[in-house]
Tab-separated table of C-alpha atoms in Angstrom:
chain	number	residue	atom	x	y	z
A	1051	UNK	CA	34.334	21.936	-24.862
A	1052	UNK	CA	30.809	22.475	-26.479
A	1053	UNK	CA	31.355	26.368	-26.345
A	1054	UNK	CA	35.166	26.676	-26.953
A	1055	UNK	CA	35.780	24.315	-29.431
A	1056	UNK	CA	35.002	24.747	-32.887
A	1057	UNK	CA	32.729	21.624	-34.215
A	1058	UNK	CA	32.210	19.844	-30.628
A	1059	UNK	CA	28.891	18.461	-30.762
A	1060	UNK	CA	29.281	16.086	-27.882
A	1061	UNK	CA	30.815	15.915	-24.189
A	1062	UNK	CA	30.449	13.019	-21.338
A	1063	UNK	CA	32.597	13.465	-18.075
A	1064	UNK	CA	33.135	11.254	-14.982
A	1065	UNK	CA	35.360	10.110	-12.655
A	1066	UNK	CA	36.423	6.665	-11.293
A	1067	UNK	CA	39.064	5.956	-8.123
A	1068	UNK	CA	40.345	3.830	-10.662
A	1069	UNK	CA	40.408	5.594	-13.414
A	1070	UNK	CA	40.283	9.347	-11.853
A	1071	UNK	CA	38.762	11.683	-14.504
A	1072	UNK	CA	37.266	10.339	-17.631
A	1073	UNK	CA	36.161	12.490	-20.747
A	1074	UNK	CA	34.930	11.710	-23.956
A	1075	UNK	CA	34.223	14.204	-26.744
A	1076	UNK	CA	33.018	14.194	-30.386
A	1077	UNK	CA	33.685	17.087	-32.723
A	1078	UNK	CA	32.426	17.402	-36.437
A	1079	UNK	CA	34.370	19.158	-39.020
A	1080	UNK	CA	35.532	17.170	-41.946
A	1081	UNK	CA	34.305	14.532	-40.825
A	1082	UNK	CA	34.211	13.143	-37.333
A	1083	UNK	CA	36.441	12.510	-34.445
A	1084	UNK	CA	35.934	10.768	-31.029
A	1085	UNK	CA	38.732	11.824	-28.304
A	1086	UNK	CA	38.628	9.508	-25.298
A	1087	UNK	CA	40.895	10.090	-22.161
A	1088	UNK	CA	41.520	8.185	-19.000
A	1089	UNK	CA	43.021	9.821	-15.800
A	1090	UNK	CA	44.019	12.602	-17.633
A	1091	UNK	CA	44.225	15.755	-15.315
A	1092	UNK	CA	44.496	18.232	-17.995
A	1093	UNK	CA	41.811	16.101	-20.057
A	1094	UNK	CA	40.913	19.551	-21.405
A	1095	UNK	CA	43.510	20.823	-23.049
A	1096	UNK	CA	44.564	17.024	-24.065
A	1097	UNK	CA	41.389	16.869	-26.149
A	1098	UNK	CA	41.770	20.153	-27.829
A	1099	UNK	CA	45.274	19.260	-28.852
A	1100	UNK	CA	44.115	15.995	-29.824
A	1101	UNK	CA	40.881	16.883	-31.913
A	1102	UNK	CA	43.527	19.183	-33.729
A	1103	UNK	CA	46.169	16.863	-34.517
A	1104	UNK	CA	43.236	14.629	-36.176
A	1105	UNK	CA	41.685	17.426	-38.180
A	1106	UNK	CA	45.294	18.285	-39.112
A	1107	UNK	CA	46.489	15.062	-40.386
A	1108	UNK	CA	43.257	13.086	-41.698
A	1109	UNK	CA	40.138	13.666	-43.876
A	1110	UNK	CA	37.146	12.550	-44.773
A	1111	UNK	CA	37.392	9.721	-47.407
A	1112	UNK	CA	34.056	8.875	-49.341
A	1113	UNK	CA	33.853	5.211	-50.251
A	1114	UNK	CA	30.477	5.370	-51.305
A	1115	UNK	CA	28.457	8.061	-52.109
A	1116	UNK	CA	24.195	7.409	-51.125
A	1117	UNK	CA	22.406	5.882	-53.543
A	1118	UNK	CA	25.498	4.481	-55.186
A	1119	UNK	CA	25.322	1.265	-57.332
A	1120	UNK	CA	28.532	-0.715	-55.972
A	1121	UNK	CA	28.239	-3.972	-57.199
A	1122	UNK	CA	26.573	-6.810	-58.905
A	1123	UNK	CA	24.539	-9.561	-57.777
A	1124	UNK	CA	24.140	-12.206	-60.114
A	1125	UNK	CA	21.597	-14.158	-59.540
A	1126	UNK	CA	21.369	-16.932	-62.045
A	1127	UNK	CA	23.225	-20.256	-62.161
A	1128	UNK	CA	25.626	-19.127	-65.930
A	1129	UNK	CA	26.013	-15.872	-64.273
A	1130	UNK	CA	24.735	-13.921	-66.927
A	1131	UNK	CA	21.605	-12.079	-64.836
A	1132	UNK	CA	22.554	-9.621	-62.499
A	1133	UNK	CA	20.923	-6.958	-60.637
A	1134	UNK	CA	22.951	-3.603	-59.263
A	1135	UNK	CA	23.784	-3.488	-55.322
A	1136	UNK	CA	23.083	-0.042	-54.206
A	1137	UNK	CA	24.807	1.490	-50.829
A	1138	UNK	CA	21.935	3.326	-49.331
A	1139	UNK	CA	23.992	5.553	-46.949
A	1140	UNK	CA	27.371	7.677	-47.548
A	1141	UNK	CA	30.044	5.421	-46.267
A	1142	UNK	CA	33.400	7.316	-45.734
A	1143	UNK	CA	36.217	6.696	-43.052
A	1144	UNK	CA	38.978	9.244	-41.530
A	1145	UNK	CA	42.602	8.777	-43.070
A	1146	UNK	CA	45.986	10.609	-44.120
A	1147	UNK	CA	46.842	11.730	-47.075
A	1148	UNK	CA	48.078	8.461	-49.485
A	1149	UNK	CA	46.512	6.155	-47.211
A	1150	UNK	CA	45.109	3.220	-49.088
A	1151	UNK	CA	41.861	1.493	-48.324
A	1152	UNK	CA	40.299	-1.446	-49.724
A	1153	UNK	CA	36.792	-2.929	-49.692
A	1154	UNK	CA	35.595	-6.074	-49.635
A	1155	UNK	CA	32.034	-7.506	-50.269
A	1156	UNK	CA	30.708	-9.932	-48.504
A	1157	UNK	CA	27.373	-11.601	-50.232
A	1158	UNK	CA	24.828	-13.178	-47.684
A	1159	UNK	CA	21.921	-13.383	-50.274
A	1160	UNK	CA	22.331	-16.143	-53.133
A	1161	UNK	CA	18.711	-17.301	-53.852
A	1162	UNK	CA	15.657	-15.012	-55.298
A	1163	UNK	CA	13.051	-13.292	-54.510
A	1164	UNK	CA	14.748	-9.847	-54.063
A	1165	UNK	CA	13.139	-6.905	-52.919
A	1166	UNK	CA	14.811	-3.196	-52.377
A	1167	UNK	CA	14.365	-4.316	-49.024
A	1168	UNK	CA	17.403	-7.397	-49.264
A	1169	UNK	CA	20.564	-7.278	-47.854
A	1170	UNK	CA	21.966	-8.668	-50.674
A	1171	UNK	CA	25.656	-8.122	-49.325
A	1172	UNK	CA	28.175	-5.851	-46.661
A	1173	UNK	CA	30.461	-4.021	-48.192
A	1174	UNK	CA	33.337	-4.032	-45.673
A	1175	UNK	CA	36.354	-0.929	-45.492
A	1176	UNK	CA	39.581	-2.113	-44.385
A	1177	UNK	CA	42.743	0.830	-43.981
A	1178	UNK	CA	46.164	-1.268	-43.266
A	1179	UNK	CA	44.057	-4.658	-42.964
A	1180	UNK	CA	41.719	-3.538	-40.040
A	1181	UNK	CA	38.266	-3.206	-40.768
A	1182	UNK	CA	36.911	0.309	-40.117
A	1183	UNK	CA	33.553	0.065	-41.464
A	1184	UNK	CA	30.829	-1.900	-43.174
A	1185	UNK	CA	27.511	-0.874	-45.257
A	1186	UNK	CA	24.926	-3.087	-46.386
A	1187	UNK	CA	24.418	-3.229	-49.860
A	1188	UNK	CA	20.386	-3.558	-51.179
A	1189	UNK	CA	19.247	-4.789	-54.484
A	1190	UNK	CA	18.569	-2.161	-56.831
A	1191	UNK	CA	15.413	-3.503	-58.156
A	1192	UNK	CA	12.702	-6.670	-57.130
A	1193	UNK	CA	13.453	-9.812	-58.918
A	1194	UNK	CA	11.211	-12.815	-58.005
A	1195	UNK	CA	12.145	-15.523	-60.293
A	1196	UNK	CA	14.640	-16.724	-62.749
A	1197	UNK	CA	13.456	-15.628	-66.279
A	1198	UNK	CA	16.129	-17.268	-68.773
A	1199	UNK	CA	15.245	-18.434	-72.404
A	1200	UNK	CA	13.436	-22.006	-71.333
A	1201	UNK	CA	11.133	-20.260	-68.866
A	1202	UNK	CA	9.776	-17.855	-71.383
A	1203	UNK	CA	9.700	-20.707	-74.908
A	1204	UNK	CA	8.022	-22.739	-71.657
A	1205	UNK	CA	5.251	-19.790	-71.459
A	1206	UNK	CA	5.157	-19.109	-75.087
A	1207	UNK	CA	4.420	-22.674	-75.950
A	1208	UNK	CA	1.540	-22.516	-72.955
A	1209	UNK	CA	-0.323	-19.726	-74.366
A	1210	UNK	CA	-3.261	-20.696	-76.436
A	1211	UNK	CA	-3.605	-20.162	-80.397
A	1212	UNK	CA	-6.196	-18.139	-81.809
A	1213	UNK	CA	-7.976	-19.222	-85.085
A	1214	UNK	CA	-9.048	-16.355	-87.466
C-alpha cells in the first residue's frame, strides 16, 4: 500500500484464527483517512476502494485555524472583563459536502491567575450529534488579578501625596 497508493503514509498487518487477516492503513491527501479491515481476504483491494470512496465523498473541514482567537473568557463577577481563548492547533474534521457541524465549549477554568499556559476551555466538534473532536482552548494573554474600578481608587487613595 505504501508504494501503490497515492498518499499512504502508514500500513500494520496481522492475522488472528479469529479474526484471519487484519490490516490497517492511513493515507493523507485532503486530509486524513484510517481504513481498518477484519478477515478481509482481499483486504488489499478493499482498502484502495475504500480510501477512494472517502477522498471522493468528504473533505477537509477547518474549524479552527492555529492561533485562532475562538472565544471569550470572562473572568470577572459583572462579566464585563474578558480575555480571548486562542486554539493553538488547526482543528478540522472529514465530512460531505452540506454536512453541518457544531461546536461546543466547554469552560474548566473560572478563577484567575491565567497564564498562556491555562486550559481555559475544550472546544468540542460534533457532526450529526457525535463528537468527532476536541481542542483545548488557552488564554490569550496572563491575567493575575481582578483589576475593576474599586481596586485601582483602592491604590490611588494608597499612594502617598507629595508637597511642593
Amino acid at each position: 500500500m505504501l508504494w501503490r497508493y497515492e498518499g499512504c503514509n502508514g500500513v500494520k498487518t496481522g492475522f488472528t484464527k479469529k479474526c484471519g487477516r487484519c490490516l490497517v492503513t492511513s493515507a493523507e491527501r485532503n486530509g486524513s483517512l484510517i481504513c481498518v479491515t477484519l478477515n478481509a481476504p482481499d483486504d488489499w483491494n478493499d482498502h484502495t476502494e475504500l480510501l477512494n470512496y472517502g477522498f471522493d465523498n468528504f473533505d477537509k473541514k477547518v474549524i479552527f485555524k492555529k492561533g485562532e482567537k475562538v472565544a471569550k473568557f470572562f473572568y470577572d463577577e459583572q462579566k464585563k472583563k474578558s480575555v480571548p481563548l486562542v486554539c493553538r492547533e488547526e482543528a478540522s474534521v472529514m465530512m460531505k459536502d452540506g454536512e453541518k457541524h457544531s461546536v461546543k465549549i466547554e469552560y474548566l477554568k473560572e478563577e484567575l491567575p491565567l497564564t498562556k499556559e491555562t486550559v481555559c476551555a475544550v472546544a468540542h466538534i460534533y457532526l450529526n450529534g457525535e463528537e468527532l473532536h476536541s481542542v483545548n482552548l488557552y488564554s490569550a494573554r496572563k491575567i493575575t488579578e481582578k483589576r475593576g474600578v474599586f481596586y485601582k481608587v483602592f491604590n490611588l487613595l494608597k499612594r502617598p501625596f507629595i508637597d511642593n
